PDB file of C-alpha atoms in Angstrom:
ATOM      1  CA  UNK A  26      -7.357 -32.867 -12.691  1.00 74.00           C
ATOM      2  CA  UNK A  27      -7.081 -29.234 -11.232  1.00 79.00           C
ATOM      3  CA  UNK A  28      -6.573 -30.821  -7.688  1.00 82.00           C
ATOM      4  CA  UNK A  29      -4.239 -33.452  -8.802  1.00 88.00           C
ATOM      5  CA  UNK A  30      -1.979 -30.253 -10.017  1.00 86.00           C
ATOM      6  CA  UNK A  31      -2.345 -28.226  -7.242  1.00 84.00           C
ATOM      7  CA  UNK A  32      -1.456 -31.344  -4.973  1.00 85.00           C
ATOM      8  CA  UNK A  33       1.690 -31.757  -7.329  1.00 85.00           C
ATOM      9  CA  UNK A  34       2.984 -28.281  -6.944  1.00 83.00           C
ATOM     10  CA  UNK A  35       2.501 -28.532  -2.758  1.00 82.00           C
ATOM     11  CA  UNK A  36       4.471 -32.282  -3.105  1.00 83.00           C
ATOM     12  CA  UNK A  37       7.375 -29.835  -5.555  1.00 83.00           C
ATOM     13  CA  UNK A  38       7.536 -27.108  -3.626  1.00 81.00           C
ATOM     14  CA  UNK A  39       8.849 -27.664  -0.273  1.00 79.00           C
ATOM     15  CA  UNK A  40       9.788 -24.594   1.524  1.00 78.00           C
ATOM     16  CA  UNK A  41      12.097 -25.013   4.550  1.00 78.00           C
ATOM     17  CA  UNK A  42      10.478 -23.455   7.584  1.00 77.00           C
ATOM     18  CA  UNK A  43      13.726 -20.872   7.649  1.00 77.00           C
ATOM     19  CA  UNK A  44      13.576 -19.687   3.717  1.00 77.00           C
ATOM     20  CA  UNK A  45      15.074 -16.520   2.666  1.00 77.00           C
ATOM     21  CA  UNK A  46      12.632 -14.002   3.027  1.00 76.00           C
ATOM     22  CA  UNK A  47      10.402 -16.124   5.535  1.00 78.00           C
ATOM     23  CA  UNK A  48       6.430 -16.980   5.436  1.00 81.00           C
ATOM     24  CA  UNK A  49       7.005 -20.663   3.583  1.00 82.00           C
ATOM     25  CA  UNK A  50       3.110 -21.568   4.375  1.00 83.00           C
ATOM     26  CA  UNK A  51       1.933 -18.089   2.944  1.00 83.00           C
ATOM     27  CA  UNK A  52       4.031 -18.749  -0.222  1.00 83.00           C
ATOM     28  CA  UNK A  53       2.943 -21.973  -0.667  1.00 83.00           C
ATOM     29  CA  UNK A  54      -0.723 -20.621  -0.185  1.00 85.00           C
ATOM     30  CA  UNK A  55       0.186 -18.036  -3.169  1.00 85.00           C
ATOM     31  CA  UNK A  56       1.516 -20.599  -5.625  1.00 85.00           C
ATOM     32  CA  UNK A  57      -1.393 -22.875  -5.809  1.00 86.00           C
ATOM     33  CA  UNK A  58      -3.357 -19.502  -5.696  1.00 86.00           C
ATOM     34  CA  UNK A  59      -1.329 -18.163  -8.915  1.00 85.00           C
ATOM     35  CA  UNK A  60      -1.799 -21.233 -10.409  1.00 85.00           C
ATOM     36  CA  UNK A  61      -5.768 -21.447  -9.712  1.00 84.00           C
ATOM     37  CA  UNK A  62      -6.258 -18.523 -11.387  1.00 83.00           C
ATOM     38  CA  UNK A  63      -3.951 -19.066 -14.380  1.00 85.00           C
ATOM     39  CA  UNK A  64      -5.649 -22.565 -14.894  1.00 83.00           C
ATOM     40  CA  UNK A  65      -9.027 -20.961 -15.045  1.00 82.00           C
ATOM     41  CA  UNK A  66      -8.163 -17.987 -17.180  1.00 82.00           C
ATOM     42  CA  UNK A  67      -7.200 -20.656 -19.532  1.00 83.00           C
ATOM     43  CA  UNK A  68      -9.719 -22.824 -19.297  1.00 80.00           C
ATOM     44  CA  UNK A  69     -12.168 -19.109 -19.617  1.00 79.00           C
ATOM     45  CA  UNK A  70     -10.301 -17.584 -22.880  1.00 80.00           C
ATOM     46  CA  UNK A  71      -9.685 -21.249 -24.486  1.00 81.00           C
ATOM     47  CA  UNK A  72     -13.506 -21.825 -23.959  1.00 76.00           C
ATOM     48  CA  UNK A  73     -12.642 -25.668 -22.962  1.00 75.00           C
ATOM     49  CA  UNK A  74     -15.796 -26.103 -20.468  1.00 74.00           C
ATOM     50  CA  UNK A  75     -18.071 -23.982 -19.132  1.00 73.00           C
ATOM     51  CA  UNK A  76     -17.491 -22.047 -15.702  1.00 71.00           C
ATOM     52  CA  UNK A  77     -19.846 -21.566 -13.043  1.00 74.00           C
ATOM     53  CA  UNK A  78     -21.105 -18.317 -12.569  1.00 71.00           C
ATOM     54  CA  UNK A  79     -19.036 -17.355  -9.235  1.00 70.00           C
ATOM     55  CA  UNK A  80     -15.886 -18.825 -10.735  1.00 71.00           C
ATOM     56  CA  UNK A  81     -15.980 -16.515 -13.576  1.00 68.00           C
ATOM     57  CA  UNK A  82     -16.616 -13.384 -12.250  1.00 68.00           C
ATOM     58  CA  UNK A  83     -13.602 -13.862  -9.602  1.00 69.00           C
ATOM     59  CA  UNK A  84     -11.367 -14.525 -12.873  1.00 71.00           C
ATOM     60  CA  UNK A  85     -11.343 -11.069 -13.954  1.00 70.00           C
ATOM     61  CA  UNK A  86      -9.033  -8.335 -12.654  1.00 71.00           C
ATOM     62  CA  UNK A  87     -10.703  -6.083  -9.664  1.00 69.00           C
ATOM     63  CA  UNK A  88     -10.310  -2.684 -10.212  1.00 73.00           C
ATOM     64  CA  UNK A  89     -10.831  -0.401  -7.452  1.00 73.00           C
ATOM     65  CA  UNK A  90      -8.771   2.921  -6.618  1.00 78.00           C
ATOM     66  CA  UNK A  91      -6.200   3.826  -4.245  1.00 80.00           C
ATOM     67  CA  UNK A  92      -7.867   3.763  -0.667  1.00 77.00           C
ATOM     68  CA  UNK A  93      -7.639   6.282   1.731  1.00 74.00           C
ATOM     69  CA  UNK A  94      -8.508   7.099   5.185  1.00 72.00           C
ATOM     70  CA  UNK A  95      -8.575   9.897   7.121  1.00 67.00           C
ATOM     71  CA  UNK A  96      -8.704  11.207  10.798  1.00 59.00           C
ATOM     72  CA  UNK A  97     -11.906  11.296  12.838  1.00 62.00           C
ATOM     73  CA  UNK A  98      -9.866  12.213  16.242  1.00 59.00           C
ATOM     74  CA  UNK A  99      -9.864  16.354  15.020  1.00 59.00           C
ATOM     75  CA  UNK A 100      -7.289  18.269  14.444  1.00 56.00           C
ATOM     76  CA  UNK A 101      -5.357  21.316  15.447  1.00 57.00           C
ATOM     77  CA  UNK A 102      -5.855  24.068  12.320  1.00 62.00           C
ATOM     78  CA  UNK A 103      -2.043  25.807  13.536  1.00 61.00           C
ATOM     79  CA  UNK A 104       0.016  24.638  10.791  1.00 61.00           C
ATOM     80  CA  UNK A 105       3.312  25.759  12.670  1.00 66.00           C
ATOM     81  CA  UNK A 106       3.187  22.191  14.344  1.00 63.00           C
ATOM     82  CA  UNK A 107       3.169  18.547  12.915  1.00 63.00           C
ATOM     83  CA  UNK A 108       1.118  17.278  15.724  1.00 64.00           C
ATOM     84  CA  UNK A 109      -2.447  16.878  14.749  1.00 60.00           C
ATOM     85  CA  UNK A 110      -1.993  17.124  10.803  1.00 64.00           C
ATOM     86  CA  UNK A 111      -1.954  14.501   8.197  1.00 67.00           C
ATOM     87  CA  UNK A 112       1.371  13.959   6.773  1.00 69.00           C
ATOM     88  CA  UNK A 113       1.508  10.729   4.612  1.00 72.00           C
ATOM     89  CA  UNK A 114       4.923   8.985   5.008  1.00 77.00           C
ATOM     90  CA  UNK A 115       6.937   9.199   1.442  1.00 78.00           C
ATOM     91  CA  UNK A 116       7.132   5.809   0.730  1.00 82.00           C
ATOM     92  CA  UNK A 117       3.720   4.557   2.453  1.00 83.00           C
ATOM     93  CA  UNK A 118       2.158   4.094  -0.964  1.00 82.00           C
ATOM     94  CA  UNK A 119       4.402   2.697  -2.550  1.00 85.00           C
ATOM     95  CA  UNK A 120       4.552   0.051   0.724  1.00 84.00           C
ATOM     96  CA  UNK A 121       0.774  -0.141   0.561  1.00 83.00           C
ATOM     97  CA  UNK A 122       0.087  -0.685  -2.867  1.00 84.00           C
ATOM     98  CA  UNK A 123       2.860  -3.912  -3.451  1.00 82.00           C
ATOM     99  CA  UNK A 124       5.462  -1.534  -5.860  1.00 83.00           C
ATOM    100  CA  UNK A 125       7.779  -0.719  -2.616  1.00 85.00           C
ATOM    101  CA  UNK A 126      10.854  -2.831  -3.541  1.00 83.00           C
ATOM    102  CA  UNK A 127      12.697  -4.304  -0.262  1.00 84.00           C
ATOM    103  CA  UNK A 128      16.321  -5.553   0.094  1.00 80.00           C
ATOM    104  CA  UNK A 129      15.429  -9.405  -0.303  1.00 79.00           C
ATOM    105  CA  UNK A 130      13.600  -8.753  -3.576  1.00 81.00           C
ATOM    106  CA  UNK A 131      16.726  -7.734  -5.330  1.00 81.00           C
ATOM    107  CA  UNK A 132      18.145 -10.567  -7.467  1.00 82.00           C
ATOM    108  CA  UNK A 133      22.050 -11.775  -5.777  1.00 80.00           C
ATOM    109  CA  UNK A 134      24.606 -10.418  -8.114  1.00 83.00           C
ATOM    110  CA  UNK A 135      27.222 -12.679  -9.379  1.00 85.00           C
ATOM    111  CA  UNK A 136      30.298 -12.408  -7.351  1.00 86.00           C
ATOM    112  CA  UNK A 137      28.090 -10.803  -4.310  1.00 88.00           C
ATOM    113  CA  UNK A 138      28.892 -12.086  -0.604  1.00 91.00           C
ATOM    114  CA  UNK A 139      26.812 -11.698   2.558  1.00 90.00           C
ATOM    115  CA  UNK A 140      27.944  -9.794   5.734  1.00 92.00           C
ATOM    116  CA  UNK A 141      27.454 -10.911   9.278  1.00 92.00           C
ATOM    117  CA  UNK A 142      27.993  -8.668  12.137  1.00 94.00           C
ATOM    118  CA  UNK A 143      29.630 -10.628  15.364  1.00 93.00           C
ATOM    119  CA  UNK A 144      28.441  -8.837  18.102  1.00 94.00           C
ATOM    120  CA  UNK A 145      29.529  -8.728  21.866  1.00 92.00           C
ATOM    121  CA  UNK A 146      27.276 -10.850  24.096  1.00 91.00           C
ATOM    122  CA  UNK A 147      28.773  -8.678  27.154  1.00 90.00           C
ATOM    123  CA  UNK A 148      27.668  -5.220  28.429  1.00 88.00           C
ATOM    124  CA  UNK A 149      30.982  -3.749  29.167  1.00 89.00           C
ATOM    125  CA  UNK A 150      34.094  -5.584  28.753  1.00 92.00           C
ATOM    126  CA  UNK A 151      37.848  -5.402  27.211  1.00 94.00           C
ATOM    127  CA  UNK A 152      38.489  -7.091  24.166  1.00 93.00           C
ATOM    128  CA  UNK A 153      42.062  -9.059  24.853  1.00 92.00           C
ATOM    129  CA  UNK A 154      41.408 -11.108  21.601  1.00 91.00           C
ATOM    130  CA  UNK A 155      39.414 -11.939  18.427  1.00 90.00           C
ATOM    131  CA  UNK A 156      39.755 -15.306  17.045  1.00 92.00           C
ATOM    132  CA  UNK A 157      38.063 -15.985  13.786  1.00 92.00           C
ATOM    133  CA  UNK A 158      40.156 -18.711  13.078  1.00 93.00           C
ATOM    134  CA  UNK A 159      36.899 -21.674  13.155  1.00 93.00           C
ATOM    135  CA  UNK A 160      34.883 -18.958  11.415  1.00 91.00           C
ATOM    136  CA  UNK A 161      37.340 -18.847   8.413  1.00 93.00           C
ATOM    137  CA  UNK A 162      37.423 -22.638   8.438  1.00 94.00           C
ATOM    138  CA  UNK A 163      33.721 -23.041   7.054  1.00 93.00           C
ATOM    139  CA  UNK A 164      33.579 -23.702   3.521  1.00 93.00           C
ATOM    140  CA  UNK A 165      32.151 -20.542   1.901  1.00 93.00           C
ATOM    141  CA  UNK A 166      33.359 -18.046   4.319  1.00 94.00           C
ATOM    142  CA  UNK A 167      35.945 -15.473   2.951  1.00 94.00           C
ATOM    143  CA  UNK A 168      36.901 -13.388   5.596  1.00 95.00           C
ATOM    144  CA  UNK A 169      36.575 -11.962   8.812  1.00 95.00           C
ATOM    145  CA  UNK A 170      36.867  -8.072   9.307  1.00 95.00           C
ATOM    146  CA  UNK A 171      37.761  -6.147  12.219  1.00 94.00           C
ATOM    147  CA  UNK A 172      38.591  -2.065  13.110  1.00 93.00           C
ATOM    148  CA  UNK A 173      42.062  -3.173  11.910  1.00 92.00           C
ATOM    149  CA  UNK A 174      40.647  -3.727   8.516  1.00 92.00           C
ATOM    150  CA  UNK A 175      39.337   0.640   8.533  1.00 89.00           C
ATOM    151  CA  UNK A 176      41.625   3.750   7.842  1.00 88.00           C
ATOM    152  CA  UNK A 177      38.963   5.431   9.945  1.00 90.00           C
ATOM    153  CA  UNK A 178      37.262   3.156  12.722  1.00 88.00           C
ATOM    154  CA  UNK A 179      34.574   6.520  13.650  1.00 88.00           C
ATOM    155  CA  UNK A 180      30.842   7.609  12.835  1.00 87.00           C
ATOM    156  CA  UNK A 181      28.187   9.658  14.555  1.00 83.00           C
ATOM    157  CA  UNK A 182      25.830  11.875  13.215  1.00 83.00           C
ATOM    158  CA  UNK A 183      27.588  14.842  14.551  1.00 83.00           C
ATOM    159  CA  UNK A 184      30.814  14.444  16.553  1.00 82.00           C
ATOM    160  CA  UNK A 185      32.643  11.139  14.611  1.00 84.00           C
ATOM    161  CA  UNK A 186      33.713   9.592  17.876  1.00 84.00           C
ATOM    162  CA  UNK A 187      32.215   6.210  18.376  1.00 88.00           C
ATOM    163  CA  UNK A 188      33.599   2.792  16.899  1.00 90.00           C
ATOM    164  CA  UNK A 189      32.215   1.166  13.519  1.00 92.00           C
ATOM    165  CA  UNK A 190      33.730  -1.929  15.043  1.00 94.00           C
ATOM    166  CA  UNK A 191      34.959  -2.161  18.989  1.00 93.00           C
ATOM    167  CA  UNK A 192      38.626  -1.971  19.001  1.00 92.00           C
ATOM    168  CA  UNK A 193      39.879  -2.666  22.454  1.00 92.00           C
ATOM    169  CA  UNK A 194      36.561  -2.510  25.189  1.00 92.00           C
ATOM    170  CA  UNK A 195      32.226  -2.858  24.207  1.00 92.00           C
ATOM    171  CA  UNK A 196      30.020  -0.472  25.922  1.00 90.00           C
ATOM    172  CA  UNK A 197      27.118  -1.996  25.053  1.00 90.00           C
ATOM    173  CA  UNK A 198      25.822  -6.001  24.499  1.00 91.00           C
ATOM    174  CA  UNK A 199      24.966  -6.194  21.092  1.00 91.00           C
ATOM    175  CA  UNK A 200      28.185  -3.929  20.104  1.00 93.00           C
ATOM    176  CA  UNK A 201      29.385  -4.746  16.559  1.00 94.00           C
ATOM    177  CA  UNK A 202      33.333  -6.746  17.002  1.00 95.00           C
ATOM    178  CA  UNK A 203      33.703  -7.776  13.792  1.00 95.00           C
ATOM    179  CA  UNK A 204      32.155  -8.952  10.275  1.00 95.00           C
ATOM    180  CA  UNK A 205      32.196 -12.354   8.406  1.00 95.00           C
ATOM    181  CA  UNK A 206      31.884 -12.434   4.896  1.00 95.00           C
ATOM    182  CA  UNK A 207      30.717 -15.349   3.075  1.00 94.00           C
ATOM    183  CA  UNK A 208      29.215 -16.533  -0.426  1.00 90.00           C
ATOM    184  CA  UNK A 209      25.892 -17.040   1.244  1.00 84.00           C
ATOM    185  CA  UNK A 210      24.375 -16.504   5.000  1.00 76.00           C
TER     186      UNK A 210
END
C-alpha cells in the first residue's frame, strides 16, 4: 500500500522543469521522503504492525550538534590583519543549519507585483527610443518604468553620478533601460 501512495503523490505532483524556486526532481525526491517518514511514524506510535529493526531506528529524530571545522593550513598569530584568521561569515549558520530565510521562501503578498529589469543587449549605444508598447499588451503586465518615471535617476556608493535606469546612451551590455511590472513573472 505504502508504494501505491508514494506512486500517487509522484502521478499528483508534477513539477514543471522551470518551477519557482527550481530543483523539481529534488522536491519531488523530498515529498515522497516526508511522506515515508510520516507513514512510518504512524504506523510506529499507532503500533499497527511491527517494524523491522533498521526501519525503526531511522524513524527517530538524529540529534547531533552544530559541526565545525577548522583550519589545518596555519595561521598568522598578528591580529592587525584578516588574512590567515578565522572569521565566520554572519549569516553562515544560519545558511548552514536550514533557518537562513531566502527571498523565494517568503509567502506573495496580496496585491504584490514582480519586477523585470530590460536590459541593453549593446555595449555602448544611444538610446533614440523605448517602446514598451507589446510589453504592456500581455495580460498581467501593469507597467513599464523608465528614468522618466524617477525625481532622481543617480546612485553610487560615493559620488551619485551613474544612472538607475539609462536615459539617453548604455555604457555597458547588460545596462538596466527600463522595468516591467506584472502580477506574476
Amino acid at each position: 500500500t505504502l508504494n501505491l501512495i508514494l506512486e500517487n503523490i509522484l502521478n499528483e505532483i508534477k513539477l514543471p522543469f522551470a518551477v519557482v524556486g527550481g530543483m523539481p526532481t529534488y522536491r519531488n525526491c523530498l515529498s515522497i521522503s516526508f511522506f515515508t517518514r510520516f507513514w512510518y511514524q504512524v504506523i510506529k506510535e499507532l503500533r499497527l504492525k511491527n517494524l523491522e529493526e533498521n526501519i525503526l531506528l531511522n524513524i527517530d529524530e538524529i540529534e547531533r550538534g552544530v559541526s565545525f571545522g577548522f583550519q589545518d593550513i596555519g595561521s598568522i598569530e598578528n591580529k592587525e590583519h584578516a588574512l590567515g584568521t578565522l572569521n565566520p561569515h554572519l549569516s553562515a549558520l544560519k545558511q548552514t543549519t536550514g533557518v537562513a530565510r531566502y527571498v523565494d521562501d517568503i509567502p506573495k503578498q496580496q496585491g504584490e507585483l514582480c519586477g523585470v529589469l530590460v536590459l541593453s543587449t549593446k555595449a555602448h549605444a544611444y538610446i533614440k527610443k523605448v517602446d514598451a508598447s507589446k510589453a504592456l499588451q500581455i495580460e498581467g503586465v501593469c507597467d513599464f518604468i523608465t528614468h522618466q518615471d524617477f525625481k532622481f535617476n543617480y546612485f553610487g556608493p560615493i559620488v551619485k553620478d551613474e544612472e538607475i535606469l539609462a536615459s539617453n546612451e548604455v555604457y555597458y551590455a547588460g545596462q538596466p533601460i527600463g522595468m516591467i511590472v506584472a502580477e506574476s513573472r
